[in-house]
XYZ file of C-alpha atoms in Angstrom:
481
model
C -9.264 1.415 25.028
C -8.319 4.622 23.327
C -3.926 5.075 23.066
C -2.568 8.191 25.358
C -1.759 10.935 23.848
C 1.785 11.366 23.666
C 2.956 14.300 25.991
C 4.141 17.148 24.503
C 7.812 19.118 25.929
C 8.128 22.435 26.132
C 11.196 21.721 23.160
C 8.905 20.855 21.141
C 8.333 23.576 18.680
C 12.137 24.181 18.620
C 12.956 20.477 18.055
C 16.502 20.655 15.926
C 15.994 17.958 13.116
C 18.672 15.433 13.321
C 20.910 13.364 11.333
C 19.280 10.384 12.859
C 15.934 11.457 11.584
C 17.129 12.232 8.374
C 18.584 8.713 7.916
C 14.510 7.430 8.935
C 13.668 9.498 6.521
C 15.772 8.043 3.669
C 15.207 4.499 4.796
C 11.060 5.436 4.654
C 11.507 6.690 0.782
C 13.980 3.520 0.008
C 11.043 1.357 1.405
C 8.341 2.861 -0.475
C 10.452 2.972 -3.509
C 10.816 -0.403 -3.894
C 7.746 -1.258 -3.209
C 6.219 0.314 -5.942
C 9.212 -0.434 -8.050
C 8.614 -4.186 -7.486
C 4.968 -3.638 -8.337
C 5.657 -1.396 -11.291
C 8.217 -3.161 -12.827
C 6.433 -6.024 -14.370
C 4.893 -4.355 -16.796
C 7.622 -4.203 -19.272
C 9.505 -7.117 -18.598
C 6.361 -9.117 -19.082
C 7.222 -9.619 -23.460
C 10.843 -10.081 -22.650
C 9.712 -12.898 -20.053
C 7.207 -14.545 -22.385
C 9.888 -14.761 -25.193
C 12.189 -16.323 -23.281
C 10.353 -19.067 -21.732
C 7.375 -19.135 -24.261
C 4.382 -18.825 -21.834
C 0.990 -19.223 -22.237
C -1.690 -16.857 -20.940
C -1.973 -18.430 -17.592
C 1.826 -19.123 -17.322
C 2.424 -15.024 -17.869
C -0.634 -14.470 -15.289
C 1.349 -16.498 -12.933
C 4.450 -15.016 -12.908
C 2.681 -11.306 -12.400
C 0.015 -12.357 -9.468
C 2.010 -14.416 -7.616
C 4.078 -10.940 -5.984
C 0.579 -10.506 -5.022
C 0.465 -13.846 -3.063
C 4.067 -13.077 -1.286
C 2.796 -10.343 -0.351
C -0.187 -11.606 1.492
C 2.187 -13.532 3.649
C 4.840 -10.888 3.885
C 1.688 -8.629 5.543
C 0.748 -10.964 7.610
C 4.142 -12.374 9.109
C 4.907 -8.353 9.485
C 3.386 -7.049 12.162
C 4.639 -10.189 14.263
C 8.144 -9.986 12.739
C 8.222 -6.020 13.594
C 7.020 -6.925 17.191
C 9.789 -9.465 18.352
C 13.160 -8.625 16.382
C 11.512 -4.564 15.902
C 11.279 -2.107 13.592
C 14.770 -1.547 12.130
C 15.604 -5.259 12.019
C 12.227 -5.533 10.404
C 12.271 -3.370 7.533
C 16.624 -4.832 7.289
C 15.132 -8.119 6.859
C 12.707 -6.475 4.156
C 15.951 -5.368 2.028
C 17.474 -8.292 2.205
C 14.058 -9.954 0.851
C 13.571 -7.614 -1.578
C 17.866 -7.469 -2.882
C 17.319 -12.053 -2.861
C 14.353 -11.800 -4.437
C 15.827 -9.835 -7.546
C 19.239 -11.678 -7.731
C 16.773 -14.902 -8.452
C 14.496 -13.185 -10.737
C 17.547 -11.845 -13.045
C 19.561 -14.942 -12.698
C 15.969 -17.213 -13.135
C 17.291 -20.188 -15.696
C 13.227 -21.357 -15.582
C 10.128 -19.904 -15.190
C 9.478 -21.850 -11.862
C 12.892 -20.218 -10.465
C 11.174 -16.687 -11.522
C 8.185 -17.403 -9.802
C 10.176 -17.959 -6.819
C 11.901 -15.223 -7.107
C 8.629 -12.929 -7.364
C 7.195 -15.139 -4.317
C 10.794 -14.192 -2.571
C 9.966 -9.917 -3.482
C 6.149 -10.165 -2.615
C 7.214 -11.275 0.642
C 9.810 -8.446 1.468
C 6.638 -5.974 -0.316
C 4.043 -7.064 2.581
C 6.586 -6.838 5.445
C 7.973 -3.460 4.519
C 3.703 -2.622 3.428
C 3.190 -3.179 7.584
C 7.311 -2.284 8.944
C 7.846 0.863 7.236
C 4.302 3.562 7.929
C 5.291 1.957 11.511
C 8.571 2.706 11.787
C 7.644 5.985 10.346
C 4.898 6.967 12.676
C 7.029 6.371 15.680
C 10.060 8.146 14.613
C 8.747 10.854 13.650
C 7.844 14.117 15.699
C 4.294 14.419 16.839
C 4.135 17.692 14.681
C 5.768 16.090 11.798
C 3.907 12.071 12.130
C 1.202 12.819 8.954
C 3.870 14.123 6.767
C 6.715 10.837 7.289
C 3.720 8.746 6.757
C 2.583 10.079 3.748
C 6.268 10.249 2.322
C 6.321 6.222 2.755
C 3.104 6.268 0.315
C 4.262 9.206 -1.586
C 7.413 7.270 -2.589
C 5.412 3.788 -3.474
C 4.146 6.059 -6.143
C 7.399 7.759 -7.066
C 8.859 4.121 -7.508
C 6.254 2.777 -9.629
C 6.940 6.158 -11.245
C 10.766 5.125 -11.403
C 9.646 1.535 -12.929
C 8.435 2.831 -15.828
C 11.326 4.793 -16.816
C 13.364 1.850 -16.373
C 10.971 -0.444 -18.488
C 10.841 3.008 -20.946
C 15.126 2.593 -20.903
C 15.650 -0.786 -21.237
C 12.708 -1.501 -23.353
C 13.855 -4.253 -25.988
C 14.422 -7.940 -25.858
C 16.573 -9.589 -23.673
C 16.764 -6.957 -21.400
C 14.028 -8.026 -18.913
C 16.519 -9.481 -16.476
C 18.199 -6.214 -16.079
C 14.645 -4.470 -15.462
C 13.972 -6.758 -12.542
C 17.892 -6.871 -10.740
C 17.713 -3.682 -11.590
C 15.939 -3.226 -7.950
C 18.580 -5.249 -5.982
C 20.810 -1.745 -6.310
C 18.735 -0.168 -3.760
C 17.562 -2.747 -1.706
C 20.822 -3.443 -0.869
C 21.220 0.724 -0.122
C 17.898 0.137 2.131
C 20.114 -2.662 4.158
C 23.191 -0.484 4.768
C 20.648 2.560 5.994
C 18.789 0.346 8.187
C 22.419 -0.674 9.709
C 22.730 3.109 10.608
C 19.402 3.491 11.707
C 17.983 3.910 15.512
C 15.319 2.152 16.566
C 12.366 2.799 17.345
C 11.935 4.004 20.972
C 8.568 3.039 21.490
C 9.685 -0.758 20.668
C 12.611 -0.646 23.093
C 10.743 0.484 25.772
C 7.982 -1.818 25.349
C 10.729 -4.342 25.898
C 12.265 -3.020 28.196
C 15.516 -0.892 27.135
C 14.781 1.786 28.744
C 19.237 2.813 28.503
C 18.714 2.138 24.564
C 15.625 3.943 24.741
C 17.464 6.893 26.380
C 20.305 7.146 23.571
C 17.949 6.857 21.009
C 15.919 9.841 21.732
C 19.136 11.710 22.790
C 20.272 11.123 19.170
C 17.163 11.440 16.901
C 14.985 14.135 18.923
C 17.602 16.622 19.533
C 16.181 19.224 22.075
C 13.614 16.613 23.809
C 14.459 15.196 27.556
C 14.260 11.452 27.335
C 13.019 10.817 30.107
C 10.031 12.932 29.941
C 9.890 11.221 25.937
C 10.630 7.624 28.459
C 7.075 8.346 30.755
C 5.294 9.579 28.160
C 5.712 6.289 26.142
C 5.292 4.261 29.524
C 1.759 5.967 30.033
C 0.747 5.483 26.504
C 2.101 1.465 26.676
C 0.047 1.119 29.774
C -2.879 2.093 28.370
C -2.463 0.623 25.352
C -4.781 -2.271 25.220
C -3.677 -6.245 25.078
C -3.531 -7.975 21.973
C -7.286 -9.146 20.619
C -7.915 -12.798 20.022
C -9.233 -13.805 16.695
C -12.669 -14.388 18.147
C -12.945 -10.753 19.434
C -12.168 -9.892 15.820
C -14.520 -11.756 14.414
C -17.397 -11.090 17.172
C -21.040 -10.023 15.903
C -20.270 -6.365 17.820
C -17.554 -5.391 15.158
C -18.794 -6.834 12.552
C -20.166 -3.312 10.624
C -16.736 -2.129 10.847
C -15.136 -5.186 9.942
C -17.566 -5.612 6.838
C -16.600 -1.481 6.153
C -12.653 -2.329 6.461
C -12.683 -5.505 4.536
C -15.535 -4.068 1.688
C -13.547 -1.599 0.914
C -9.785 -3.780 0.627
C -11.986 -5.602 -2.238
C -13.597 -2.699 -3.713
C -9.942 -1.105 -4.384
C -8.466 -3.948 -6.350
C -11.821 -5.360 -8.258
C -11.725 -1.887 -9.571
C -8.449 -2.752 -11.762
C -5.479 -1.174 -10.875
C -3.277 -3.443 -10.515
C -4.782 -5.192 -13.439
C -3.454 -1.645 -14.686
C -0.126 -1.309 -12.904
C 0.868 -4.945 -14.105
C -0.262 -5.282 -17.356
C -0.131 -1.349 -18.947
C 2.411 -2.493 -21.914
C -0.138 -4.745 -22.758
C -2.856 -2.702 -22.969
C -1.129 -0.012 -24.751
C 0.102 -2.530 -26.891
C -4.000 -3.627 -27.498
C -4.457 0.293 -28.160
C -1.335 0.266 -30.894
C 1.362 1.432 -29.382
C 2.984 -1.052 -32.073
C 6.550 -1.096 -30.021
C 8.436 -1.874 -26.662
C 9.285 1.494 -26.538
C 5.498 3.722 -27.645
C 4.566 0.592 -24.896
C 6.914 2.004 -22.632
C 6.240 5.662 -22.362
C 2.659 5.993 -22.695
C 2.678 3.073 -19.406
C 5.589 5.894 -18.146
C 3.809 9.165 -18.735
C 0.273 8.444 -18.405
C 0.413 6.095 -15.928
C 3.478 6.386 -13.608
C 3.824 10.230 -13.700
C 0.300 10.733 -12.908
C -0.485 8.610 -10.312
C 2.448 10.541 -8.680
C 1.052 14.034 -8.835
C -2.596 13.058 -8.189
C -1.430 11.429 -4.658
C -0.907 15.493 -3.792
C -4.724 15.507 -3.984
C -5.081 13.384 -1.785
C -2.521 14.525 0.754
C -4.383 18.619 0.272
C -7.595 17.409 0.755
C -8.474 14.229 2.729
C -8.888 16.528 5.848
C -10.339 19.342 3.768
C -13.166 17.754 1.863
C -13.373 14.376 3.735
C -13.170 10.499 3.180
C -16.724 9.962 1.757
C -16.147 13.295 -1.032
C -13.306 11.707 -1.739
C -13.857 8.335 -2.465
C -17.107 9.094 -4.068
C -15.796 11.121 -6.739
C -13.258 9.195 -7.703
C -15.437 6.025 -8.410
C -17.341 8.505 -10.630
C -14.368 9.413 -12.601
C -12.961 5.650 -12.496
C -16.668 4.446 -13.652
C -16.295 6.444 -16.733
C -13.347 6.268 -17.501
C -13.404 2.584 -17.617
C -16.403 2.313 -19.431
C -14.739 4.609 -22.165
C -11.416 2.138 -22.472
C -14.122 -0.607 -23.149
C -15.809 1.827 -25.742
C -12.770 2.851 -27.292
C -11.276 -0.897 -27.525
C -14.929 -1.735 -29.023
C -14.252 1.135 -31.683
C -10.392 -0.508 -32.199
C -11.672 -3.867 -32.601
C -9.194 -6.716 -33.932
C -7.378 -4.754 -36.567
C -3.428 -4.337 -36.314
C -2.059 -0.804 -35.582
C 0.006 0.059 -38.725
C 2.279 2.819 -37.990
C 0.568 4.075 -34.516
C -2.340 4.321 -32.534
C -5.466 4.898 -33.681
C -7.913 7.684 -32.407
C -9.352 5.093 -30.076
C -6.445 4.614 -28.973
C -5.354 8.017 -27.307
C -8.437 7.941 -26.635
C -7.850 4.521 -24.214
C -4.429 6.471 -23.298
C -6.781 9.727 -22.174
C -9.296 7.919 -20.264
C -6.743 5.466 -18.620
C -4.739 9.029 -17.367
C -8.455 10.077 -16.285
C -9.114 6.308 -14.957
C -5.569 6.806 -12.759
C -5.660 10.289 -11.511
C -9.005 9.384 -10.018
C -7.938 6.230 -8.406
C -4.586 8.292 -6.600
C -6.848 10.957 -5.141
C -9.047 8.023 -3.671
C -9.494 4.442 -3.427
C -5.278 4.566 -3.427
C -4.763 6.522 0.136
C -8.127 7.399 0.816
C -8.764 3.515 1.574
C -6.195 2.892 3.945
C -6.605 6.070 6.080
C -10.261 4.805 7.227
C -9.043 1.329 6.823
C -6.976 2.486 9.751
C -9.225 4.548 11.471
C -12.751 2.617 11.863
C -11.825 0.009 13.897
C -11.697 0.058 18.270
C -8.578 -0.337 19.736
C -8.369 -3.676 21.175
C -8.998 -5.649 17.696
C -7.484 -2.687 15.705
C -3.888 -4.771 14.486
C -5.403 -7.787 14.145
C -8.677 -6.378 11.797
C -6.048 -4.109 9.735
C -3.706 -7.289 9.280
C -7.084 -8.678 8.217
C -8.206 -6.620 5.765
C -4.505 -6.051 4.497
C -4.709 -9.655 3.492
C -7.603 -9.716 2.316
C -6.733 -6.781 0.446
C -3.800 -8.533 -1.524
C -5.639 -11.281 -1.867
C -7.729 -9.453 -3.967
C -5.020 -7.846 -5.903
C -3.960 -11.985 -6.559
C -7.314 -13.042 -8.105
C -7.372 -10.060 -10.268
C -4.259 -10.091 -11.629
C -4.036 -13.424 -12.291
C -7.362 -13.294 -14.150
C -7.338 -10.308 -16.119
C -5.170 -12.282 -19.473
C -7.899 -14.910 -19.248
C -10.460 -12.877 -18.765
C -9.378 -10.732 -22.158
C -8.772 -13.950 -23.908
C -12.556 -15.041 -23.079
C -14.183 -11.695 -22.914
C -12.288 -9.708 -25.323
C -11.412 -6.151 -23.312
C -14.583 -4.135 -24.211
C -16.275 -6.213 -21.827
C -13.744 -7.035 -19.207
C -12.863 -3.182 -18.946
C -17.051 -2.706 -18.656
C -17.177 -5.583 -15.945
C -14.336 -3.398 -13.981
C -16.590 -0.477 -14.837
C -18.913 -2.251 -13.039
C -17.316 -2.936 -10.270
C -16.618 0.629 -9.629
C -20.534 1.613 -9.959
C -21.433 -0.806 -7.335
C -18.158 0.030 -5.273
C -20.175 3.323 -5.308
C -23.107 2.614 -4.083
C -22.228 0.526 -1.195
C -19.816 3.381 0.216
C -22.503 5.738 0.054
C -24.292 3.260 2.292
C -22.196 1.694 4.307
C -18.931 4.004 4.427
C -19.333 6.859 7.220
C -17.404 9.560 7.568
C -14.533 9.883 9.793
C -13.135 13.649 9.358
C -12.508 15.057 12.196
C -13.916 12.549 14.920
C -11.569 11.133 17.521
C -10.653 7.348 17.458
C -12.963 7.399 20.175
C -15.657 8.792 18.590
C -15.725 6.725 15.395
C -16.153 3.737 17.649
C -19.279 5.026 19.306
C -21.084 5.663 16.229
C -21.313 2.094 14.947
C -23.977 1.617 17.411
C -25.215 3.766 20.541
C -25.137 0.120 22.420
C -21.561 -0.428 21.588
C -19.970 2.653 22.825
C -18.704 1.743 26.424
C -15.687 -0.438 25.898
C -13.494 -1.783 23.027
C -14.175 -5.586 23.956
C -16.865 -5.209 21.846
C -19.601 -5.949 24.682
C -22.529 -4.021 24.107
C -23.360 -1.617 27.185
C -26.946 -0.649 27.099
C -25.841 3.077 26.982
C -24.907 4.782 24.695
C -20.976 7.478 25.324
């Protein structure tokens, strides 16, 4: 069953930007930036953490990767939390988790406490990953909804870039606590921002709080008739399907879209993106960037800045070129660059670098720039666009939550095993394995993932099989729509 379209009001074209919407946009930016910062900052902190606690490679993997376990749990809980206490309070809870986790990390007297801090931060990441886009989509005027949601995705890449800048500024022994603790500052800012923010009118109407919804609309959307807007929301919520049971998500009728969603979530991670983001400094150290400052500078510009810039490519072309061309082109670039990194590491060998990186080290740097750029315009944003398009309305919420959890699970496996793989197989074979995953992803997407550009949600649902076109319950109808 499709979600009802919003009823535009005559005042919409001349709608004035309000202070309340500015607060919403600031909150979305802060939430995304915190998400990205807490993902990227560990790269520069690892060397100091290892020296402080004398960690084994396995322990380093645990410190790095367990943030993804927290994010997995947080993403599963985030939707329920946002529905129960509201989008605004859910983001406030995420801010509190970010601040608490940052404080625990910065003050950790032992590796066990540090890991606990990483789990807390990860849970905040998972909650924010669900609540922030939802809040942005529901608060934005219809004509600016895409811009609001895209702003969150862009803020994540900006947060990663910021984390690398902080790592570069604080490069050196003993400063890892400041790197990890620095995220408490924007977390506190986010918490205070949420105190001043308004709640989503859609959620208020769903909860039966019409008077509060009317006041919020008047404050956030000047020029829009609150009663007309509330009537539109009520009509949309009447047509919105109830929550499906998990048995419906796994029904045979929806195995194809579920396979596509889960497959995309897995390939996004097994092609190595989080291994590069989390272990950037160690990769550049192996490539011959001998000092902490040189490693941080390489990570800042080759990964952080490129990641931000290339995301604009996806925003500009996803609705022009389509999803499949961007995914396939990105995988070609990713696979070729990872293979190049593998060959470069084979050329570097095991000899230590003297006086800076070798020519092969610079080849590694250039190849990783291509890898990050290719990911940022393809598997990064496009995967989530497709995942949120392919499921029928009734199962969409739980199906997307499942794909998100699988994505974080795959991220955990990759980040937990990267150092083990490089120790057992060596860098050339490890990056060759990631390149092979890119090749497998290319073939799988070519054969399994349909183009969804320009199709309505109902058309996407109907294209899976003619027999499934009659409803959203996964029950074959026998006739095509």
